[in-house]
Amino acid sequence: MIDININTPALLFPAITLLMLAYTNRFLSLATLVRKLHEEYIRGEKEKNILSQIKNIRSRINLIRYMQGLGVVSFLCCVLCVCNLPWLDHCCKRNICSQSCFPAIIHHFIAA
């Protein structure tokens, strides 16, 4: 049986924060690109693919928002797990730790 101590969920903290930073940088670069394409569209450079590019980038931005939300949920679950570890029995520890990993796993599948 795996012994779950405070180090197990604490290992996720740096990984989650680095992922959040990467998603924020990706979000900001895509938002800048949408603004640039929108300005081109307003100026009259109405190529037929500009609107499709904006739609595609908008869907990518929404995916990044969902991944950021799942990262926040995963971070909060890790905090809950670390705060409650001293008072829980072994079965509950394993369940809470696995539940704190679940949002992180989902947002990795969305990113792929």
PDB file of N, CA and C in Angstrom:
ATOM      1  N   MET A   1       0.836  -1.172   0.000  1.00  0.00           N
ATOM      2  CA  MET A   1       0.000   0.000   0.000  1.00  0.00           C
ATOM      3  C   MET A   1       0.889   1.246   0.000  1.00  0.00           C
ATOM      4  N   ILE A   2       0.480   2.226  -0.740  1.00  0.00           N
ATOM      5  CA  ILE A   2       1.249   3.461  -0.862  1.00  0.00           C
ATOM      6  C   ILE A   2       1.026   4.330   0.372  1.00  0.00           C
ATOM      7  N   ASP A   3       2.117   4.812   0.933  1.00  0.00           N
ATOM      8  CA  ASP A   3       2.021   5.725   2.065  1.00  0.00           C
ATOM      9  C   ASP A   3       1.926   7.148   1.528  1.00  0.00           C
ATOM     10  N   ILE A   4       0.829   7.820   1.846  1.00  0.00           N
ATOM     11  CA  ILE A   4       0.619   9.179   1.346  1.00  0.00           C
ATOM     12  C   ILE A   4       0.914  10.154   2.477  1.00  0.00           C
ATOM     13  N   ASN A   5       1.988  10.901   2.294  1.00  0.00           N
ATOM     14  CA  ASN A   5       2.327  11.931   3.269  1.00  0.00           C
ATOM     15  C   ASN A   5       2.132  13.295   2.625  1.00  0.00           C
ATOM     16  N   ILE A   6       2.604  14.317   3.264  1.00  0.00           N
ATOM     17  CA  ILE A   6       2.358  15.676   2.778  1.00  0.00           C
ATOM     18  C   ILE A   6       3.110  15.968   1.475  1.00  0.00           C
ATOM     19  N   ASN A   7       4.148  15.197   1.181  1.00  0.00           N
ATOM     20  CA  ASN A   7       4.917  15.442  -0.041  1.00  0.00           C
ATOM     21  C   ASN A   7       4.174  15.044  -1.306  1.00  0.00           C
ATOM     22  N   THR A   8       3.279  14.102  -1.215  1.00  0.00           N
ATOM     23  CA  THR A   8       2.601  13.595  -2.411  1.00  0.00           C
ATOM     24  C   THR A   8       1.783  14.682  -3.120  1.00  0.00           C
ATOM     25  N   PRO A   9       0.820  15.336  -2.452  1.00  0.00           N
ATOM     26  CA  PRO A   9       0.106  16.403  -3.167  1.00  0.00           C
ATOM     27  C   PRO A   9       0.933  17.670  -3.325  1.00  0.00           C
ATOM     28  N   ALA A  10       1.927  17.862  -2.458  1.00  0.00           N
ATOM     29  CA  ALA A  10       2.746  19.068  -2.555  1.00  0.00           C
ATOM     30  C   ALA A  10       3.611  19.067  -3.814  1.00  0.00           C
ATOM     31  N   LEU A  11       3.849  17.905  -4.394  1.00  0.00           N
ATOM     32  CA  LEU A  11       4.615  17.845  -5.636  1.00  0.00           C
ATOM     33  C   LEU A  11       3.867  18.485  -6.803  1.00  0.00           C
ATOM     34  N   LEU A  12       2.545  18.568  -6.697  1.00  0.00           N
ATOM     35  CA  LEU A  12       1.761  19.152  -7.789  1.00  0.00           C
ATOM     36  C   LEU A  12       1.806  20.679  -7.816  1.00  0.00           C
ATOM     37  N   PHE A  13       2.148  21.329  -6.700  1.00  0.00           N
ATOM     38  CA  PHE A  13       2.114  22.790  -6.649  1.00  0.00           C
ATOM     39  C   PHE A  13       3.009  23.449  -7.699  1.00  0.00           C
ATOM     40  N   PRO A  14       4.289  23.079  -7.809  1.00  0.00           N
ATOM     41  CA  PRO A  14       5.097  23.742  -8.833  1.00  0.00           C
ATOM     42  C   PRO A  14       4.650  23.414 -10.252  1.00  0.00           C
ATOM     43  N   ALA A  15       4.183  22.202 -10.478  1.00  0.00           N
ATOM     44  CA  ALA A  15       3.733  21.833 -11.820  1.00  0.00           C
ATOM     45  C   ALA A  15       2.502  22.637 -12.221  1.00  0.00           C
ATOM     46  N   ILE A  16       1.566  22.792 -11.308  1.00  0.00           N
ATOM     47  CA  ILE A  16       0.340  23.528 -11.624  1.00  0.00           C
ATOM     48  C   ILE A  16       0.644  24.998 -11.877  1.00  0.00           C
ATOM     49  N   THR A  17       1.504  25.599 -11.059  1.00  0.00           N
ATOM     50  CA  THR A  17       1.800  27.017 -11.256  1.00  0.00           C
ATOM     51  C   THR A  17       2.555  27.255 -12.561  1.00  0.00           C
ATOM     52  N   LEU A  18       3.444  26.354 -12.934  1.00  0.00           N
ATOM     53  CA  LEU A  18       4.138  26.512 -14.218  1.00  0.00           C
ATOM     54  C   LEU A  18       3.177  26.356 -15.392  1.00  0.00           C
ATOM     55  N   LEU A  19       2.236  25.433 -15.286  1.00  0.00           N
ATOM     56  CA  LEU A  19       1.233  25.293 -16.343  1.00  0.00           C
ATOM     57  C   LEU A  19       0.357  26.534 -16.453  1.00  0.00           C
ATOM     58  N   MET A  20      -0.017  27.092 -15.309  1.00  0.00           N
ATOM     59  CA  MET A  20      -0.839  28.310 -15.328  1.00  0.00           C
ATOM     60  C   MET A  20      -0.083  29.463 -15.988  1.00  0.00           C
ATOM     61  N   LEU A  21       1.206  29.569 -15.711  1.00  0.00           N
ATOM     62  CA  LEU A  21       2.018  30.609 -16.329  1.00  0.00           C
ATOM     63  C   LEU A  21       2.111  30.408 -17.839  1.00  0.00           C
ATOM     64  N   ALA A  22       2.305  29.176 -18.263  1.00  0.00           N
ATOM     65  CA  ALA A  22       2.383  28.897 -19.699  1.00  0.00           C
ATOM     66  C   ALA A  22       1.054  29.197 -20.399  1.00  0.00           C
ATOM     67  N   TYR A  23      -0.063  28.821 -19.777  1.00  0.00           N
ATOM     68  CA  TYR A  23      -1.367  29.093 -20.380  1.00  0.00           C
ATOM     69  C   TYR A  23      -1.661  30.585 -20.418  1.00  0.00           C
ATOM     70  N   THR A  24      -1.221  31.325 -19.412  1.00  0.00           N
ATOM     71  CA  THR A  24      -1.437  32.770 -19.409  1.00  0.00           C
ATOM     72  C   THR A  24      -0.650  33.422 -20.533  1.00  0.00           C
ATOM     73  N   ASN A  25       0.595  33.011 -20.736  1.00  0.00           N
ATOM     74  CA  ASN A  25       1.387  33.564 -21.838  1.00  0.00           C
ATOM     75  C   ASN A  25       0.775  33.221 -23.184  1.00  0.00           C
ATOM     76  N   ARG A  26       0.290  32.005 -23.328  1.00  0.00           N
ATOM     77  CA  ARG A  26      -0.352  31.597 -24.580  1.00  0.00           C
ATOM     78  C   ARG A  26      -1.632  32.399 -24.811  1.00  0.00           C
ATOM     79  N   PHE A  27      -2.401  32.608 -23.746  1.00  0.00           N
ATOM     80  CA  PHE A  27      -3.638  33.377 -23.835  1.00  0.00           C
ATOM     81  C   PHE A  27      -3.346  34.805 -24.281  1.00  0.00           C
ATOM     82  N   LEU A  28      -2.336  35.431 -23.688  1.00  0.00           N
ATOM     83  CA  LEU A  28      -2.020  36.817 -24.035  1.00  0.00           C
ATOM     84  C   LEU A  28      -1.535  36.946 -25.478  1.00  0.00           C
ATOM     85  N   SER A  29      -0.738  36.000 -25.949  1.00  0.00           N
ATOM     86  CA  SER A  29      -0.275  36.084 -27.334  1.00  0.00           C
ATOM     87  C   SER A  29      -1.427  35.889 -28.318  1.00  0.00           C
ATOM     88  N   LEU A  30      -2.341  34.977 -28.016  1.00  0.00           N
ATOM     89  CA  LEU A  30      -3.498  34.792 -28.901  1.00  0.00           C
ATOM     90  C   LEU A  30      -4.430  35.996 -28.865  1.00  0.00           C
ATOM     91  N   ALA A  31      -4.595  36.612 -27.703  1.00  0.00           N
ATOM     92  CA  ALA A  31      -5.440  37.798 -27.610  1.00  0.00           C
ATOM     93  C   ALA A  31      -4.857  38.946 -28.434  1.00  0.00           C
ATOM     94  N   THR A  32      -3.539  39.085 -28.425  1.00  0.00           N
ATOM     95  CA  THR A  32      -2.885  40.113 -29.243  1.00  0.00           C
ATOM     96  C   THR A  32      -3.104  39.834 -30.726  1.00  0.00           C
ATOM     97  N   LEU A  33      -3.014  38.590 -31.109  1.00  0.00           N
ATOM     98  CA  LEU A  33      -3.232  38.215 -32.504  1.00  0.00           C
ATOM     99  C   LEU A  33      -4.669  38.496 -32.930  1.00  0.00           C
ATOM    100  N   VAL A  34      -5.638  38.234 -32.074  1.00  0.00           N
ATOM    101  CA  VAL A  34      -7.037  38.527 -32.402  1.00  0.00           C
ATOM    102  C   VAL A  34      -7.237  40.022 -32.572  1.00  0.00           C
ATOM    103  N   ARG A  35      -6.636  40.815 -31.692  1.00  0.00           N
ATOM    104  CA  ARG A  35      -6.760  42.275 -31.830  1.00  0.00           C
ATOM    105  C   ARG A  35      -6.180  42.762 -33.161  1.00  0.00           C
ATOM    106  N   LYS A  36      -5.034  42.217 -33.542  1.00  0.00           N
ATOM    107  CA  LYS A  36      -4.404  42.610 -34.808  1.00  0.00           C
ATOM    108  C   LYS A  36      -5.279  42.227 -36.003  1.00  0.00           C
ATOM    109  N   LEU A  37      -5.816  41.009 -35.984  1.00  0.00           N
ATOM    110  CA  LEU A  37      -6.697  40.585 -37.080  1.00  0.00           C
ATOM    111  C   LEU A  37      -7.982  41.402 -37.124  1.00  0.00           C
ATOM    112  N   HIS A  38      -8.502  41.762 -35.964  1.00  0.00           N
ATOM    113  CA  HIS A  38      -9.719  42.581 -35.918  1.00  0.00           C
ATOM    114  C   HIS A  38      -9.454  43.971 -36.491  1.00  0.00           C
ATOM    115  N   GLU A  39      -8.302  44.554 -36.180  1.00  0.00           N
ATOM    116  CA  GLU A  39      -7.959  45.861 -36.746  1.00  0.00           C
ATOM    117  C   GLU A  39      -7.829  45.788 -38.266  1.00  0.00           C
ATOM    118  N   GLU A  40      -7.238  44.706 -38.774  1.00  0.00           N
ATOM    119  CA  GLU A  40      -7.136  44.524 -40.222  1.00  0.00           C
ATOM    120  C   GLU A  40      -8.520  44.412 -40.851  1.00  0.00           C
ATOM    121  N   TYR A  41      -9.417  43.737 -40.178  1.00  0.00           N
ATOM    122  CA  TYR A  41     -10.776  43.567 -40.696  1.00  0.00           C
ATOM    123  C   TYR A  41     -11.517  44.902 -40.707  1.00  0.00           C
ATOM    124  N   ILE A  42     -11.343  45.688 -39.653  1.00  0.00           N
ATOM    125  CA  ILE A  42     -12.016  46.994 -39.566  1.00  0.00           C
ATOM    126  C   ILE A  42     -11.465  47.961 -40.621  1.00  0.00           C
ATOM    127  N   ARG A  43     -10.162  47.927 -40.883  1.00  0.00           N
ATOM    128  CA  ARG A  43      -9.551  48.829 -41.861  1.00  0.00           C
ATOM    129  C   ARG A  43     -10.017  48.554 -43.277  1.00  0.00           C
ATOM    130  N   GLY A  44     -10.571  47.413 -43.522  1.00  0.00           N
ATOM    131  CA  GLY A  44     -11.069  47.123 -44.858  1.00  0.00           C
ATOM    132  C   GLY A  44     -10.307  46.013 -45.561  1.00  0.00           C
ATOM    133  N   GLU A  45      -9.328  45.470 -44.930  1.00  0.00           N
ATOM    134  CA  GLU A  45      -8.604  44.354 -45.527  1.00  0.00           C
ATOM    135  C   GLU A  45      -9.409  43.080 -45.288  1.00  0.00           C
ATOM    136  N   LYS A  46     -10.555  43.017 -45.925  1.00  0.00           N
ATOM    137  CA  LYS A  46     -11.524  41.957 -45.634  1.00  0.00           C
ATOM    138  C   LYS A  46     -11.246  40.718 -46.477  1.00  0.00           C
ATOM    139  N   GLU A  47     -10.212  40.039 -46.123  1.00  0.00           N
ATOM    140  CA  GLU A  47      -9.980  38.755 -46.746  1.00  0.00           C
ATOM    141  C   GLU A  47     -10.962  37.756 -46.156  1.00  0.00           C
ATOM    142  N   LYS A  48     -11.341  36.790 -46.948  1.00  0.00           N
ATOM    143  CA  LYS A  48     -12.354  35.851 -46.467  1.00  0.00           C
ATOM    144  C   LYS A  48     -11.845  34.947 -45.357  1.00  0.00           C
ATOM    145  N   ASN A  49     -10.541  34.800 -45.228  1.00  0.00           N
ATOM    146  CA  ASN A  49     -10.040  33.912 -44.195  1.00  0.00           C
ATOM    147  C   ASN A  49      -9.807  34.606 -42.846  1.00  0.00           C
ATOM    148  N   ILE A  50      -9.908  35.925 -42.790  1.00  0.00           N
ATOM    149  CA  ILE A  50      -9.703  36.626 -41.515  1.00  0.00           C
ATOM    150  C   ILE A  50     -10.772  36.226 -40.504  1.00  0.00           C
ATOM    151  N   LEU A  51     -12.020  36.174 -40.926  1.00  0.00           N
ATOM    152  CA  LEU A  51     -13.090  35.797 -39.996  1.00  0.00           C
ATOM    153  C   LEU A  51     -12.937  34.363 -39.520  1.00  0.00           C
ATOM    154  N   SER A  52     -12.531  33.467 -40.415  1.00  0.00           N
ATOM    155  CA  SER A  52     -12.328  32.078 -39.991  1.00  0.00           C
ATOM    156  C   SER A  52     -11.131  31.964 -39.045  1.00  0.00           C
ATOM    157  N   GLN A  53     -10.102  32.774 -39.273  1.00  0.00           N
ATOM    158  CA  GLN A  53      -8.956  32.777 -38.363  1.00  0.00           C
ATOM    159  C   GLN A  53      -9.354  33.280 -36.977  1.00  0.00           C
ATOM    160  N   ILE A  54     -10.182  34.325 -36.947  1.00  0.00           N
ATOM    161  CA  ILE A  54     -10.639  34.861 -35.661  1.00  0.00           C
ATOM    162  C   ILE A  54     -11.489  33.833 -34.929  1.00  0.00           C
ATOM    163  N   LYS A  55     -12.361  33.120 -35.648  1.00  0.00           N
ATOM    164  CA  LYS A  55     -13.174  32.072 -35.016  1.00  0.00           C
ATOM    165  C   LYS A  55     -12.305  30.957 -34.445  1.00  0.00           C
ATOM    166  N   ASN A  56     -11.303  30.539 -35.214  1.00  0.00           N
ATOM    167  CA  ASN A  56     -10.406  29.487 -34.768  1.00  0.00           C
ATOM    168  C   ASN A  56      -9.644  29.921 -33.512  1.00  0.00           C
ATOM    169  N   ILE A  57      -9.119  31.135 -33.532  1.00  0.00           N
ATOM    170  CA  ILE A  57      -8.365  31.632 -32.377  1.00  0.00           C
ATOM    171  C   ILE A  57      -9.279  31.800 -31.176  1.00  0.00           C
ATOM    172  N   ARG A  58     -10.517  32.214 -31.408  1.00  0.00           N
ATOM    173  CA  ARG A  58     -11.472  32.361 -30.302  1.00  0.00           C
ATOM    174  C   ARG A  58     -11.738  31.018 -29.634  1.00  0.00           C
ATOM    175  N   SER A  59     -11.869  29.954 -30.439  1.00  0.00           N
ATOM    176  CA  SER A  59     -12.081  28.631 -29.833  1.00  0.00           C
ATOM    177  C   SER A  59     -10.842  28.174 -29.065  1.00  0.00           C
ATOM    178  N   ARG A  60      -9.657  28.491 -29.565  1.00  0.00           N
ATOM    179  CA  ARG A  60      -8.437  28.159 -28.835  1.00  0.00           C
ATOM    180  C   ARG A  60      -8.354  28.931 -27.516  1.00  0.00           C
ATOM    181  N   ILE A  61      -8.774  30.178 -27.534  1.00  0.00           N
ATOM    182  CA  ILE A  61      -8.773  30.986 -26.301  1.00  0.00           C
ATOM    183  C   ILE A  61      -9.751  30.392 -25.288  1.00  0.00           C
ATOM    184  N   ASN A  62     -10.909  29.937 -25.750  1.00  0.00           N
ATOM    185  CA  ASN A  62     -11.858  29.302 -24.834  1.00  0.00           C
ATOM    186  C   ASN A  62     -11.285  28.026 -24.222  1.00  0.00           C
ATOM    187  N   LEU A  63     -10.578  27.233 -25.021  1.00  0.00           N
ATOM    188  CA  LEU A  63      -9.926  26.039 -24.470  1.00  0.00           C
ATOM    189  C   LEU A  63      -8.898  26.409 -23.402  1.00  0.00           C
ATOM    190  N   ILE A  64      -8.149  27.476 -23.650  1.00  0.00           N
ATOM    191  CA  ILE A  64      -7.165  27.916 -22.656  1.00  0.00           C
ATOM    192  C   ILE A  64      -7.864  28.367 -21.383  1.00  0.00           C
ATOM    193  N   ARG A  65      -8.993  29.038 -21.513  1.00  0.00           N
ATOM    194  CA  ARG A  65      -9.756  29.444 -20.319  1.00  0.00           C
ATOM    195  C   ARG A  65     -10.204  28.231 -19.518  1.00  0.00           C
ATOM    196  N   TYR A  66     -10.707  27.210 -20.204  1.00  0.00           N
ATOM    197  CA  TYR A  66     -11.124  25.992 -19.506  1.00  0.00           C
ATOM    198  C   TYR A  66      -9.944  25.326 -18.812  1.00  0.00           C
ATOM    199  N   MET A  67      -8.794  25.282 -19.487  1.00  0.00           N
ATOM    200  CA  MET A  67      -7.616  24.669 -18.883  1.00  0.00           C
ATOM    201  C   MET A  67      -7.147  25.459 -17.673  1.00  0.00           C
ATOM    202  N   GLN A  68      -7.232  26.787 -17.740  1.00  0.00           N
ATOM    203  CA  GLN A  68      -6.862  27.595 -16.589  1.00  0.00           C
ATOM    204  C   GLN A  68      -7.823  27.355 -15.425  1.00  0.00           C
ATOM    205  N   GLY A  69      -9.090  27.243 -15.725  1.00  0.00           N
ATOM    206  CA  GLY A  69     -10.073  26.964 -14.670  1.00  0.00           C
ATOM    207  C   GLY A  69      -9.826  25.622 -14.005  1.00  0.00           C
ATOM    208  N   LEU A  70      -9.525  24.604 -14.817  1.00  0.00           N
ATOM    209  CA  LEU A  70      -9.219  23.295 -14.240  1.00  0.00           C
ATOM    210  C   LEU A  70      -7.917  23.319 -13.444  1.00  0.00           C
ATOM    211  N   GLY A  71      -6.971  24.147 -13.868  1.00  0.00           N
ATOM    212  CA  GLY A  71      -5.740  24.296 -13.102  1.00  0.00           C
ATOM    213  C   GLY A  71      -6.001  24.916 -11.740  1.00  0.00           C
ATOM    214  N   VAL A  72      -6.894  25.895 -11.689  1.00  0.00           N
ATOM    215  CA  VAL A  72      -7.256  26.518 -10.413  1.00  0.00           C
ATOM    216  C   VAL A  72      -7.963  25.512  -9.514  1.00  0.00           C
ATOM    217  N   VAL A  73      -8.876  24.727 -10.075  1.00  0.00           N
ATOM    218  CA  VAL A  73      -9.572  23.702  -9.290  1.00  0.00           C
ATOM    219  C   VAL A  73      -8.576  22.678  -8.753  1.00  0.00           C
ATOM    220  N   SER A  74      -7.643  22.270  -9.580  1.00  0.00           N
ATOM    221  CA  SER A  74      -6.633  21.315  -9.141  1.00  0.00           C
ATOM    222  C   SER A  74      -5.769  21.901  -8.032  1.00  0.00           C
ATOM    223  N   PHE A  75      -5.398  23.160  -8.163  1.00  0.00           N
ATOM    224  CA  PHE A  75      -4.605  23.824  -7.134  1.00  0.00           C
ATOM    225  C   PHE A  75      -5.365  23.887  -5.815  1.00  0.00           C
ATOM    226  N   LEU A  76      -6.657  24.242  -5.877  1.00  0.00           N
ATOM    227  CA  LEU A  76      -7.463  24.307  -4.653  1.00  0.00           C
ATOM    228  C   LEU A  76      -7.640  22.933  -4.016  1.00  0.00           C
ATOM    229  N   CYS A  77      -7.799  21.907  -4.838  1.00  0.00           N
ATOM    230  CA  CYS A  77      -7.891  20.542  -4.294  1.00  0.00           C
ATOM    231  C   CYS A  77      -6.591  20.127  -3.617  1.00  0.00           C
ATOM    232  N   CYS A  78      -5.466  20.536  -4.190  1.00  0.00           N
ATOM    233  CA  CYS A  78      -4.176  20.222  -3.556  1.00  0.00           C
ATOM    234  C   CYS A  78      -4.049  20.927  -2.211  1.00  0.00           C
ATOM    235  N   VAL A  79      -4.483  22.180  -2.151  1.00  0.00           N
ATOM    236  CA  VAL A  79      -4.442  22.914  -0.878  1.00  0.00           C
ATOM    237  C   VAL A  79      -5.332  22.225   0.146  1.00  0.00           C
ATOM    238  N   LEU A  80      -6.521  21.834  -0.263  1.00  0.00           N
ATOM    239  CA  LEU A  80      -7.430  21.124   0.633  1.00  0.00           C
ATOM    240  C   LEU A  80      -6.816  19.822   1.124  1.00  0.00           C
ATOM    241  N   CYS A  81      -6.174  19.110   0.221  1.00  0.00           N
ATOM    242  CA  CYS A  81      -5.551  17.838   0.580  1.00  0.00           C
ATOM    243  C   CYS A  81      -4.408  18.043   1.569  1.00  0.00           C
ATOM    244  N   VAL A  82      -3.557  19.023   1.318  1.00  0.00           N
ATOM    245  CA  VAL A  82      -2.422  19.257   2.209  1.00  0.00           C
ATOM    246  C   VAL A  82      -2.898  19.719   3.578  1.00  0.00           C
ATOM    247  N   CYS A  83      -3.934  20.544   3.615  1.00  0.00           N
ATOM    248  CA  CYS A  83      -4.433  21.052   4.903  1.00  0.00           C
ATOM    249  C   CYS A  83      -5.111  19.964   5.728  1.00  0.00           C
ATOM    250  N   ASN A  84      -5.711  18.987   5.083  1.00  0.00           N
ATOM    251  CA  ASN A  84      -6.469  17.963   5.809  1.00  0.00           C
ATOM    252  C   ASN A  84      -5.717  16.652   6.023  1.00  0.00           C
ATOM    253  N   LEU A  85      -4.511  16.521   5.524  1.00  0.00           N
ATOM    254  CA  LEU A  85      -3.785  15.257   5.653  1.00  0.00           C
ATOM    255  C   LEU A  85      -3.571  14.802   7.096  1.00  0.00           C
ATOM    256  N   PRO A  86      -3.227  15.682   8.015  1.00  0.00           N
ATOM    257  CA  PRO A  86      -2.981  15.179   9.379  1.00  0.00           C
ATOM    258  C   PRO A  86      -4.216  14.592  10.068  1.00  0.00           C
ATOM    259  N   TRP A  87      -5.415  14.971   9.639  1.00  0.00           N
ATOM    260  CA  TRP A  87      -6.624  14.543  10.330  1.00  0.00           C
ATOM    261  C   TRP A  87      -7.376  13.404   9.645  1.00  0.00           C
ATOM    262  N   LEU A  88      -6.912  12.961   8.504  1.00  0.00           N
ATOM    263  CA  LEU A  88      -7.639  11.940   7.753  1.00  0.00           C
ATOM    264  C   LEU A  88      -6.993  10.568   7.903  1.00  0.00           C
ATOM    265  N   ASP A  89      -7.809   9.538   7.740  1.00  0.00           N
ATOM    266  CA  ASP A  89      -7.249   8.187   7.726  1.00  0.00           C
ATOM    267  C   ASP A  89      -6.698   7.883   6.328  1.00  0.00           C
ATOM    268  N   HIS A  90      -6.064   6.740   6.170  1.00  0.00           N
ATOM    269  CA  HIS A  90      -5.329   6.428   4.939  1.00  0.00           C
ATOM    270  C   HIS A  90      -6.243   6.355   3.714  1.00  0.00           C
ATOM    271  N   CYS A  91      -7.420   5.793   3.850  1.00  0.00           N
ATOM    272  CA  CYS A  91      -8.341   5.650   2.715  1.00  0.00           C
ATOM    273  C   CYS A  91      -8.788   7.028   2.209  1.00  0.00           C
ATOM    274  N   CYS A  92      -9.123   7.920   3.119  1.00  0.00           N
ATOM    275  CA  CYS A  92      -9.548   9.256   2.718  1.00  0.00           C
ATOM    276  C   CYS A  92      -8.402  10.039   2.095  1.00  0.00           C
ATOM    277  N   LYS A  93      -7.194   9.845   2.609  1.00  0.00           N
ATOM    278  CA  LYS A  93      -6.040  10.527   2.032  1.00  0.00           C
ATOM    279  C   LYS A  93      -5.858  10.139   0.576  1.00  0.00           C
ATOM    280  N   ARG A  94      -5.954   8.844   0.305  1.00  0.00           N
ATOM    281  CA  ARG A  94      -5.767   8.368  -1.061  1.00  0.00           C
ATOM    282  C   ARG A  94      -6.855   8.931  -1.972  1.00  0.00           C
ATOM    283  N   ASN A  95      -8.092   8.979  -1.499  1.00  0.00           N
ATOM    284  CA  ASN A  95      -9.189   9.494  -2.327  1.00  0.00           C
ATOM    285  C   ASN A  95      -9.036  10.979  -2.601  1.00  0.00           C
ATOM    286  N   ILE A  96      -8.694  11.753  -1.590  1.00  0.00           N
ATOM    287  CA  ILE A  96      -8.563  13.199  -1.783  1.00  0.00           C
ATOM    288  C   ILE A  96      -7.384  13.515  -2.691  1.00  0.00           C
ATOM    289  N   CYS A  97      -6.279  12.808  -2.515  1.00  0.00           N
ATOM    290  CA  CYS A  97      -5.116  13.049  -3.381  1.00  0.00           C
ATOM    291  C   CYS A  97      -5.426  12.694  -4.828  1.00  0.00           C
ATOM    292  N   SER A  98      -6.144  11.602  -5.039  1.00  0.00           N
ATOM    293  CA  SER A  98      -6.489  11.247  -6.416  1.00  0.00           C
ATOM    294  C   SER A  98      -7.475  12.250  -7.000  1.00  0.00           C
ATOM    295  N   GLN A  99      -8.376  12.787  -6.176  1.00  0.00           N
ATOM    296  CA  GLN A  99      -9.310  13.794  -6.672  1.00  0.00           C
ATOM    297  C   GLN A  99      -8.611  15.104  -6.981  1.00  0.00           C
ATOM    298  N   SER A 100      -7.532  15.404  -6.277  1.00  0.00           N
ATOM    299  CA  SER A 100      -6.803  16.634  -6.591  1.00  0.00           C
ATOM    300  C   SER A 100      -6.010  16.480  -7.881  1.00  0.00           C
ATOM    301  N   CYS A 101      -5.667  15.275  -8.259  1.00  0.00           N
ATOM    302  CA  CYS A 101      -4.958  15.032  -9.527  1.00  0.00           C
ATOM    303  C   CYS A 101      -5.914  14.996 -10.710  1.00  0.00           C
ATOM    304  N   PHE A 102      -7.178  14.716 -10.481  1.00  0.00           N
ATOM    305  CA  PHE A 102      -8.138  14.532 -11.566  1.00  0.00           C
ATOM    306  C   PHE A 102      -8.294  15.774 -12.453  1.00  0.00           C
ATOM    307  N   PRO A 103      -8.493  16.997 -11.903  1.00  0.00           N
ATOM    308  CA  PRO A 103      -8.579  18.159 -12.802  1.00  0.00           C
ATOM    309  C   PRO A 103      -7.300  18.397 -13.594  1.00  0.00           C
ATOM    310  N   ALA A 104      -6.142  18.106 -12.997  1.00  0.00           N
ATOM    311  CA  ALA A 104      -4.882  18.279 -13.727  1.00  0.00           C
ATOM    312  C   ALA A 104      -4.817  17.310 -14.905  1.00  0.00           C
ATOM    313  N   ILE A 105      -5.281  16.092 -14.704  1.00  0.00           N
ATOM    314  CA  ILE A 105      -5.285  15.110 -15.788  1.00  0.00           C
ATOM    315  C   ILE A 105      -6.237  15.537 -16.894  1.00  0.00           C
ATOM    316  N   ILE A 106      -7.397  16.052 -16.529  1.00  0.00           N
ATOM    317  CA  ILE A 106      -8.369  16.513 -17.540  1.00  0.00           C
ATOM    318  C   ILE A 106      -7.792  17.652 -18.357  1.00  0.00           C
ATOM    319  N   HIS A 107      -7.128  18.593 -17.701  1.00  0.00           N
ATOM    320  CA  HIS A 107      -6.641  19.709 -18.487  1.00  0.00           C
ATOM    321  C   HIS A 107      -5.437  19.333 -19.342  1.00  0.00           C
ATOM    322  N   HIS A 108      -4.762  18.250 -19.036  1.00  0.00           N
ATOM    323  CA  HIS A 108      -3.734  17.743 -19.935  1.00  0.00           C
ATOM    324  C   HIS A 108      -4.374  17.117 -21.183  1.00  0.00           C
ATOM    325  N   PHE A 109      -5.519  16.451 -21.016  1.00  0.00           N
ATOM    326  CA  PHE A 109      -6.209  15.888 -22.171  1.00  0.00           C
ATOM    327  C   PHE A 109      -6.765  16.990 -23.068  1.00  0.00           C
ATOM    328  N   ILE A 110      -7.244  18.079 -22.473  1.00  0.00           N
ATOM    329  CA  ILE A 110      -7.746  19.195 -23.276  1.00  0.00           C
ATOM    330  C   ILE A 110      -6.607  19.834 -24.059  1.00  0.00           C
ATOM    331  N   ALA A 111      -5.441  19.923 -23.430  1.00  0.00           N
ATOM    332  CA  ALA A 111      -4.301  20.571 -24.089  1.00  0.00           C
ATOM    333  C   ALA A 111      -3.763  19.747 -25.257  1.00  0.00           C
ATOM    334  N   ALA A 112      -3.977  18.456 -25.221  1.00  0.00           N
ATOM    335  CA  ALA A 112      -3.413  17.597 -26.276  1.00  0.00           C
ATOM    336  C   ALA A 112      -4.161  17.707 -27.577  1.00  0.00           C
TER     337      ALA A 112
END
